[in-house]
Amino acid sequence: MIGIGITIASAVALVCGQGPVTTASTTVQTTASTIPGAPQPSGIPTIADPSSLVIPFIGTTNGGHVFPGATIPHGLIKAGMDTDSPGNHAGYDGDPKFNVTGFSQLHDSGTGGSIPLSNFKLFPFLQCSTFEKCPTTIVNRKILRKVLPDGSPDDFASPGYFSTNLTNSIRVELTATRRTALHRYTFPAGTTHPRLLVDITNDGQRSSTEPQMTLDPNTARVQGGASYAASFGPGRYKAFTCVDFKGAGYDLGKPTEYGVWLSNFPVRGTTDLLQVYYGFISEMGALFTFPPAPGGGPTSILVRVGVSFISASQACANAQEEIPDFDFEKVHADSRAQWNDLLARIQVDTRGVEEETVKLFYSSLYRTHISPADYTGENPKWNSTEPYYDSLYCNWDTYRTLYPLMSLHDPVTLSKIVRGMIDIQKHEGWLPECRGATVMHFIQGGSNADPILAEFFVKFQKQAEALQVSATDLYNALLADAELQPPNWNLQGRQADLWKELGSPIVYSQYVPQDTATLIELQGGPESFIARLNFIFDQDYFESTNEPSQQMPFMYHYANRPGLSTQRSRQVIAQFFNTSTNGLPGNDGAMGSYAAFYLLGLYPLPATSQILLSSPYFRQISFFNPVFNTTTKIVSKGFAGNPLDGTGGQVFVKSVAVNGKPYKSNCYLDWDVFVNGSLVELTLTDDITVSCGTGRDALPPSISTGGYS
Ligand SMILES: *[C@@H]1O[C@H](CO)[C@@H](O)[C@H](O)[C@H]1NC(C)=O
Ligand SMILES: *[C@@H]1O[C@H](CO)[C@@H](O)[C@H](O)[C@H]1NC(C)=O
Ligand SMILES: *[C@@H]1O[C@H](CO)[C@@H](O)[C@H](O)[C@H]1NC(C)=O
Ligand SMILES: *[C@@H]1O[C@H](CO)[C@@H](O)[C@H](O)[C@H]1NC(C)=O
Ligand SMILES: *[C@@H]1O[C@H](CO)[C@@H](O)[C@H](O)[C@H]1NC(C)=O
Ligand SMILES: *[C@@H]1O[C@H](CO)[C@@H](O)[C@H](O)[C@H]1NC(C)=O
């Protein structure tokens, strides 16, 4: 039961109080204080430090491929531990039997494909018999983490921070700004020759070509980079780094030994990769020996690692600008404050709710904001003043729930991602689909930037200009997507010639989520539709790991049986999601935003102004939307907790009132509810036979029934 072990480990670490700004405890913290920027309606005790409720290790075993290291929201830098696990797509594996190979700077989270972005690993050596005998290759240098008495690894993570203890008692801590990582290596007392390695070539895949590196023997600054393979596409990308060292609490001075290493051969006194042997393209870098801290106590060395996709000198400039003074505590505090500002925009009332559920919610919300990554200023392909977002793995996964969740509480980031997508279309001719590491990846089907742009425009057209999104450019990008046949549909993602041959997609409607009424008709009416849905779930045909299935548990709404949706969606959470390291059914993808919506009792229909409604797992929830400057609160009357297996309970929505007036439907909310900032009151019952209501607008709209006009 490794998974449970990890949860306990992080709880233990929380109790121990990691890091100077961590005010965490294992109990849910609520204070009466107001969070700046997030005015709360009275009556919901405010969670001021939601970061303390995030468990970054969820999904770090069992194929979740979740990144648990240090990053800011949508940071380019995702500094984390790399292991030699076969499932190390995000570098880390929560199973302590796997060895540590280094601490690298980029990473993706929750993806398949080949290992992406494990670039520029650092690695500490406690004692090599000599500089030349340091085992520098990955296979030779790797080391296990310490294991706690319960069998879990001695690792800790919280938003913006990661730490571990290696079996040689070196402690490693990581924190990050957008384009710069800050590492702290603490060598045990008595260490005489603290050594640190920089790996320029290994990206997790051993794909590097054209490596370059120089080191400065006086300052120990390392500048370098190479060309690397993308994760699941034909493209390659270049990345560059700039690494600087500083003693923590003492003057580090000059390195006492320095040199380039190739494979297992550190060559003392060399400064330039190209001067020495060439050919070990997967194993090259720099190695330093530093003077230990005076007095014989523990030696802490800070390492600042800038990364750029443009040049090593830009990596240096980024690092100097973002972390001028190597202040680990300040960087950590800033990073956590950014997370708290974001996460606290959605508040939940924790009274009467399992702590596991509260942590599952904030951890899921947290993972919604790891990717895409903000590469603004780091686009190597063209110069632009527009934002540039990358790691869009993949729109097929994310358009359904990730961007609609952003619409509720983080529309400014959504607007920047949309601007970035439009800018890519302007320069390359095609909206991005599975872009990562600055290049196109193979797509999963369809043309799913369209519903993301439309999601933004349907909900924020009045604010588009203020958010610097050009309606004309957005329309032109959609038009190009619909009209132009690309050279490689599996990279650019659309087969315009097909619809032109077969007719308008509106007439031949291919798209079920927006026309479920027609689907029900084709399947013989509501009763047989319900029977088919039941059959899918009862036979275990429901594919919890695949984003296109995500709406299915909510589709009973369209057959006027919302109680069945409530029960199915809660059963999905009970069966497939928990806070253990194996608590995800598969690759994370957009599972974070999906689980968050289910826990909020909502499911969005992307690019429409409707959100399907069920009952939240909390007696009260609220969303602060910074663009509208409004807060919407959903209150459940008769809330009586959540059945652990998702079955039964007083969780079914009998009636809905908005701002004190009966609402037209018990099954969905229109977007204006969230624009205005409303009080939504649900009355709950234990009767699963509830309906959407009796009025003309009670059923959620479909295109064929005149919806979305
Ligand atoms: C980790 O490294 C240790 C020491 O080199 C080795 O004994 C062990 O087999 C390694 N574990 C794995 C999973 O490779
Ligand atoms: C590592 O060891 C230090 C003591 O040196 C301890 O404070 C910390 O809790 C341990 N665990 C982690 C994950 O940092
Ligand atoms: C962007 O502008 C800089 C400065 O003028 C120039 O050096 C660089 O080549 C430009 N990049 C591209 C991709 O055009
Ligand atoms: C957590 O969920 C996974 C599957 O998603 C499951 O295998 C595991 O047993 C669950 N753990 C607990 C403690 O419920
Ligand atoms: C946002 O709304 C609050 C009241 O809820 C008001 O005090 C504040 O001035 C508003 N801010 C802006 C920028 O309009
Ligand atoms: C939201 O505000 C608009 C404009 O004041 C109003 O027309 C609309 O009815 C309101 N919607 C709700 C759900 O209160």
PDB file of C-alpha atoms and ligand atoms in Angstrom, residues 39 624 628-631, ligand 5:
ATOM      1  CA  PRO A  39     -13.917  39.267  -1.305  1.00  0.00           C
ATOM      2  CA  PHE A 624     -14.419  34.811  -7.169  1.00  0.00           C
ATOM      3  CA  PHE A 628     -16.192  40.493 -13.365  1.00  0.00           C
ATOM      4  CA  ASN A 629     -15.109  41.341  -9.819  1.00  0.00           C
ATOM      5  CA  THR A 630     -17.999  39.234  -8.595  1.00  0.00           C
ATOM      6  CA  THR A 631     -18.421  36.279  -6.286  1.00  0.00           C
TER       7      THR A 631
HETATM    8  C1  LIG B   5     -14.694  45.003  -6.675  1.00  0.00           C
HETATM    9  O1  LIG B   5     -15.877  44.885  -5.895  1.00  0.00           O
HETATM   10  C2  LIG B   5     -15.732  45.332  -4.556  1.00  0.00           C
HETATM   11  C3  LIG B   5     -17.030  45.101  -3.845  1.00  0.00           C
HETATM   12  O2  LIG B   5     -17.380  43.761  -3.890  1.00  0.00           O
HETATM   13  C4  LIG B   5     -15.362  46.792  -4.546  1.00  0.00           C
HETATM   14  O3  LIG B   5     -15.112  47.192  -3.220  1.00  0.00           O
HETATM   15  C5  LIG B   5     -14.110  47.021  -5.359  1.00  0.00           C
HETATM   16  O4  LIG B   5     -13.853  48.399  -5.476  1.00  0.00           O
HETATM   17  C6  LIG B   5     -14.286  46.448  -6.760  1.00  0.00           C
HETATM   18  N1  LIG B   5     -13.043  46.564  -7.476  1.00  0.00           N
HETATM   19  C7  LIG B   5     -12.975  47.058  -8.698  1.00  0.00           C
HETATM   20  C8  LIG B   5     -11.631  47.086  -9.317  1.00  0.00           C
HETATM   21  O5  LIG B   5     -13.945  47.444  -9.295  1.00  0.00           O
END
